[in-house]
Coordinates of C-alpha atoms in Angstrom, one line a residue:
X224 CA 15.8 14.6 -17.2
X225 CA 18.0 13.5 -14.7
X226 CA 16.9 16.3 -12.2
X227 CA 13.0 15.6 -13.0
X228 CA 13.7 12.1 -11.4
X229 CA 15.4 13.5 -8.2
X230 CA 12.3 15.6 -7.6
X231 CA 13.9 19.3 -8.0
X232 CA 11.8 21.4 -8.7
X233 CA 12.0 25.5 -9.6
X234 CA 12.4 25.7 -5.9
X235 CA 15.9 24.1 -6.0
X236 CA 17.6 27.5 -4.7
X237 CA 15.6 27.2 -1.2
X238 CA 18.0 25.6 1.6
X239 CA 18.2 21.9 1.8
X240 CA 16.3 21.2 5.2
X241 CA 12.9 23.2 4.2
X242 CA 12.9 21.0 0.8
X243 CA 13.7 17.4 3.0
X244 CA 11.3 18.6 5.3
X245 CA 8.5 18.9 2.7
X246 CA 10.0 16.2 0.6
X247 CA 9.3 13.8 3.5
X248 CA 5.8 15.2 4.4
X249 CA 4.9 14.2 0.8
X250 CA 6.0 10.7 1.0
X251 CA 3.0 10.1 3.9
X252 CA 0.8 7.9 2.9
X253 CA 2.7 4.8 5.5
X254 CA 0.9 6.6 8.5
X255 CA -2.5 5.8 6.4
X256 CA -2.0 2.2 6.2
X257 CA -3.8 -0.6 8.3
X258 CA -0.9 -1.9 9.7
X259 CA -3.0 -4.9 11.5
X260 CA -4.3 -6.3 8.3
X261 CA -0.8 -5.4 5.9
X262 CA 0.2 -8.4 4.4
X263 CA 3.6 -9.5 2.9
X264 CA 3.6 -12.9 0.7
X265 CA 6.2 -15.1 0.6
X266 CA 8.6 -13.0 2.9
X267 CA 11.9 -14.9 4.9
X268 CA 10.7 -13.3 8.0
X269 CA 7.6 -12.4 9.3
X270 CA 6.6 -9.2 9.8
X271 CA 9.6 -7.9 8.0
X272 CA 7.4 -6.7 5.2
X273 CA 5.9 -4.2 7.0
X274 CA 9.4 -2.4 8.1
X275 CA 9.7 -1.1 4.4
X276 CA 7.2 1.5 5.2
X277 CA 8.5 4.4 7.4
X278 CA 9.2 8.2 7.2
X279 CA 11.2 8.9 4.1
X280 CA 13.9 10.6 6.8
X281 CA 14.4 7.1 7.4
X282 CA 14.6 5.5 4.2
X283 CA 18.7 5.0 4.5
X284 CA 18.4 2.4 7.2
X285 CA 19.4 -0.9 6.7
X286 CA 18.7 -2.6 9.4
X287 CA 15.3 -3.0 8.3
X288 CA 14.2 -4.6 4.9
X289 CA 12.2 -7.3 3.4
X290 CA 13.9 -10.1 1.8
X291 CA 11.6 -13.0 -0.5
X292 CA 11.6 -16.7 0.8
X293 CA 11.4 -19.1 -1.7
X294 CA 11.8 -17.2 -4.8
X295 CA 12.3 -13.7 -6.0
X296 CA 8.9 -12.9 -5.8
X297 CA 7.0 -10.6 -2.9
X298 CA 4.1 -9.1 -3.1
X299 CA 2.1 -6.5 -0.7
X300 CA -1.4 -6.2 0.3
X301 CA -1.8 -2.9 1.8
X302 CA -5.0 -2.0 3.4
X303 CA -5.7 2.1 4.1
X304 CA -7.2 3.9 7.0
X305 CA -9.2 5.8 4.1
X306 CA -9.5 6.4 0.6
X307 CA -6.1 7.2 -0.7
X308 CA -4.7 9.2 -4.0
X309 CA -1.9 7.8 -5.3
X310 CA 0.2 9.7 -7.4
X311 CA 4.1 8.6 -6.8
X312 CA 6.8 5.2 -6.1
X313 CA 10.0 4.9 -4.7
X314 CA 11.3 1.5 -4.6
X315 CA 14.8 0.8 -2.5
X316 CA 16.8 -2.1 -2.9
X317 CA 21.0 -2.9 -3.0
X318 CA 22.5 -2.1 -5.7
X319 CA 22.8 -5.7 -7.0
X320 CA 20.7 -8.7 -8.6
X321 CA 18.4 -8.8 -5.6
X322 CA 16.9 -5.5 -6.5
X323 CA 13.5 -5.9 -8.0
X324 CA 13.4 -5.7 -11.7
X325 CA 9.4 -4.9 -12.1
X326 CA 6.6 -3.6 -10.2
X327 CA 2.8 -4.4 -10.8
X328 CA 0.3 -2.1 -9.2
X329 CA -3.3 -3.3 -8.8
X330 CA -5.9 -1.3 -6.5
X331 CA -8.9 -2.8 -4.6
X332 CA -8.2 -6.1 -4.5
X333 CA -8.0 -7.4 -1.0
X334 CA -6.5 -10.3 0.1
X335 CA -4.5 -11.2 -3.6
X336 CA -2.6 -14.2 -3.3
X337 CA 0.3 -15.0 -5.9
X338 CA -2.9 -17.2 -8.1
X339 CA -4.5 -13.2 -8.3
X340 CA -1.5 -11.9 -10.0
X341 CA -2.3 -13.6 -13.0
X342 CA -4.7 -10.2 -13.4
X343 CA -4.1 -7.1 -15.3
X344 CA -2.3 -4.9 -13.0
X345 CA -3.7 -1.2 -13.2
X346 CA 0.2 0.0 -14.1
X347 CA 3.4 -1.8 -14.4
X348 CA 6.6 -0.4 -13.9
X349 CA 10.0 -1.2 -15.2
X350 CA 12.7 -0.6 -11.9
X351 CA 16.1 0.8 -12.2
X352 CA 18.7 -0.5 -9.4
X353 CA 17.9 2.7 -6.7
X354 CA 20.3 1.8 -3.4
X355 CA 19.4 5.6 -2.4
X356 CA 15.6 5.6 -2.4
X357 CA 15.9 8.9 -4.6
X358 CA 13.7 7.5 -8.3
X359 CA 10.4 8.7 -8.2
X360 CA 7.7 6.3 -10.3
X361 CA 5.0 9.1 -11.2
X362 CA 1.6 6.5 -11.3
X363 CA -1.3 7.1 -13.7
X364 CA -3.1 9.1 -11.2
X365 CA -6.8 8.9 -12.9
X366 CA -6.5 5.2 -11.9
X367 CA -5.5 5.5 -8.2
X368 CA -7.6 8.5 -7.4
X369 CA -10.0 5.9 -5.2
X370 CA -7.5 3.5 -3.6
X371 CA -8.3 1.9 -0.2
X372 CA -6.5 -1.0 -0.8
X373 CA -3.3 -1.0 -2.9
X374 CA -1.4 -4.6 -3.9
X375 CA 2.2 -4.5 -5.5
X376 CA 3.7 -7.2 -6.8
X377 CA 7.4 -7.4 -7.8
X378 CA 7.1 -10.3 -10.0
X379 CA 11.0 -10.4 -10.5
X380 CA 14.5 -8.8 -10.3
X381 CA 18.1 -8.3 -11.5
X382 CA 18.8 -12.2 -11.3
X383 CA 19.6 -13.4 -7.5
X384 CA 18.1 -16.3 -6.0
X385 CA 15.8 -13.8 -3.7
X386 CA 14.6 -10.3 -3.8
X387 CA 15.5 -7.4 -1.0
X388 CA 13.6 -4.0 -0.9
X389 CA 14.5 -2.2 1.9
X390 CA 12.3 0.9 1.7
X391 CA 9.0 1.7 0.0
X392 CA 7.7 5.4 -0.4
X393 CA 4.3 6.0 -1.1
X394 CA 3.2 9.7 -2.1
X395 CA -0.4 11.4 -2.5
X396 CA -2.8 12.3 -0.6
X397 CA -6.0 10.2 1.6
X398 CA -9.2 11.1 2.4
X399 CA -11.2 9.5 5.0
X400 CA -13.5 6.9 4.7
X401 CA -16.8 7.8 4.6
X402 CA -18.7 4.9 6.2
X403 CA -21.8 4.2 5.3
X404 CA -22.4 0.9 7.3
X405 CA -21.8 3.3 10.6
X406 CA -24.5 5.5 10.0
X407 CA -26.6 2.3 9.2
X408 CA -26.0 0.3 12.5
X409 CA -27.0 3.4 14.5
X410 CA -30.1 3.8 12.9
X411 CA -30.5 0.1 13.3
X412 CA -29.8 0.6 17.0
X413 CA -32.0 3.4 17.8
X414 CA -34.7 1.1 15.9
X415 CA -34.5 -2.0 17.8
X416 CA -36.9 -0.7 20.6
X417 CA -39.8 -0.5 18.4
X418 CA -38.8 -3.9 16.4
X419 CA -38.8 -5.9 20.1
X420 CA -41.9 -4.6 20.6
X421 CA -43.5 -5.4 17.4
X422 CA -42.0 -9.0 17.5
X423 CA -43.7 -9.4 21.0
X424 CA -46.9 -9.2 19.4
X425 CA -46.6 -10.6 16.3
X426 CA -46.6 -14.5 16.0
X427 CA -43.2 -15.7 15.3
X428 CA -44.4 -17.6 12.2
X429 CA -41.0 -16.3 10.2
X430 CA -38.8 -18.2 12.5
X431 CA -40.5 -21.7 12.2
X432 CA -38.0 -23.2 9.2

């Protein structure tokens, strides 16, 4: 069991760079997020949120975490470029009380505030103390397999005042948005000649209120 969460798979034999290399490719998804509309509640500093998601190669780095402000709560909104499969975790914290204890996952709900959380997350996770970054959470993928926006909320930890996370991996695979308002506005667009013209001739009874 203890291999299955490191992510070995049959392939352990091949040389340690190839797997890394692929390992981080996996882990992804942080190049698909909206990074202009990512939102961190209730962190100490702002924009420090947003440092937790970088290249797996990078995960060791300390310099750059997220640590909660008034209590130990925190909690993400992450918007995506596209529609994203989500299919794996990995939470990074110290190896102390200000690790987060528990993870909810909810998808497609922009914009939750701490009054949303009340909701049924899609999957809840119980977190083990991972100062490595190396504990995959495997998520129930038939309920993130259309994910454009993904909210986590860590609700609690191992007892400190304040909760740290100092990397977050997310793993699976996007799609890109297919967007129907685009093709709509064009069609508008190429339509508005005929509409001006129509409007010139027609009395403008509909915009007397």
């Amino acid at each position: 069991g203890a291999a299955m969460a490191h992510g070995h798979g049959p392939g352990r034999c091949r040389c340690c760079g190839e797997e890394a290399a692929e390992r981080g490719a996996a882990w992804g998804l942080y190049l698909r997020i909206d990074r202009e509309r990512l939102q961190c509640l209730n962190e100490r500093r702002e924009g420090s949120g947003a440092t937790v998601f970088r290249p797996w190669e990078e995960r060791g780095d300390r310099s750059q975490f997220v640590e909660s402000d008034d209590d130990e709560e925190l909690l993400f909104n992450i918007p995506f470029t596209g529609s994203v499969k989500l299919k794996g975790v990995i939470v990074m914290g110290e190896d102390d009380g200000t690790h987060p204890a528990e993870m909810r996952l909810f998808r497609n709900i922009p914009h939750m505030s701490f009054d949303d959380t009340a909701k049924e997350p899609e999957q809840t996770f119980s977190l083990s103390r991972d100062p490595s970054g190396e504990l995959e959470y495997p998520t129930k993928i038939a309920r993130f397999s259309n994910v454009y926006h993904l909210s986590m909320h860590f609700p609690k930890n191992f007892g400190a005042e304040t909760t740290k996370i100092f990397y977050i991996g997310l793993k699976g695979e996007w799609t890109e948005a297919h967007r129907h308002e685009v093709t709509i506005c064009n069609y508008e667009a190429s339509a508005n000649p005929a509409d001006h013209k129509l409007q010139q001739i027609t009395p403008q009874t509909h915009f007397i209120s």
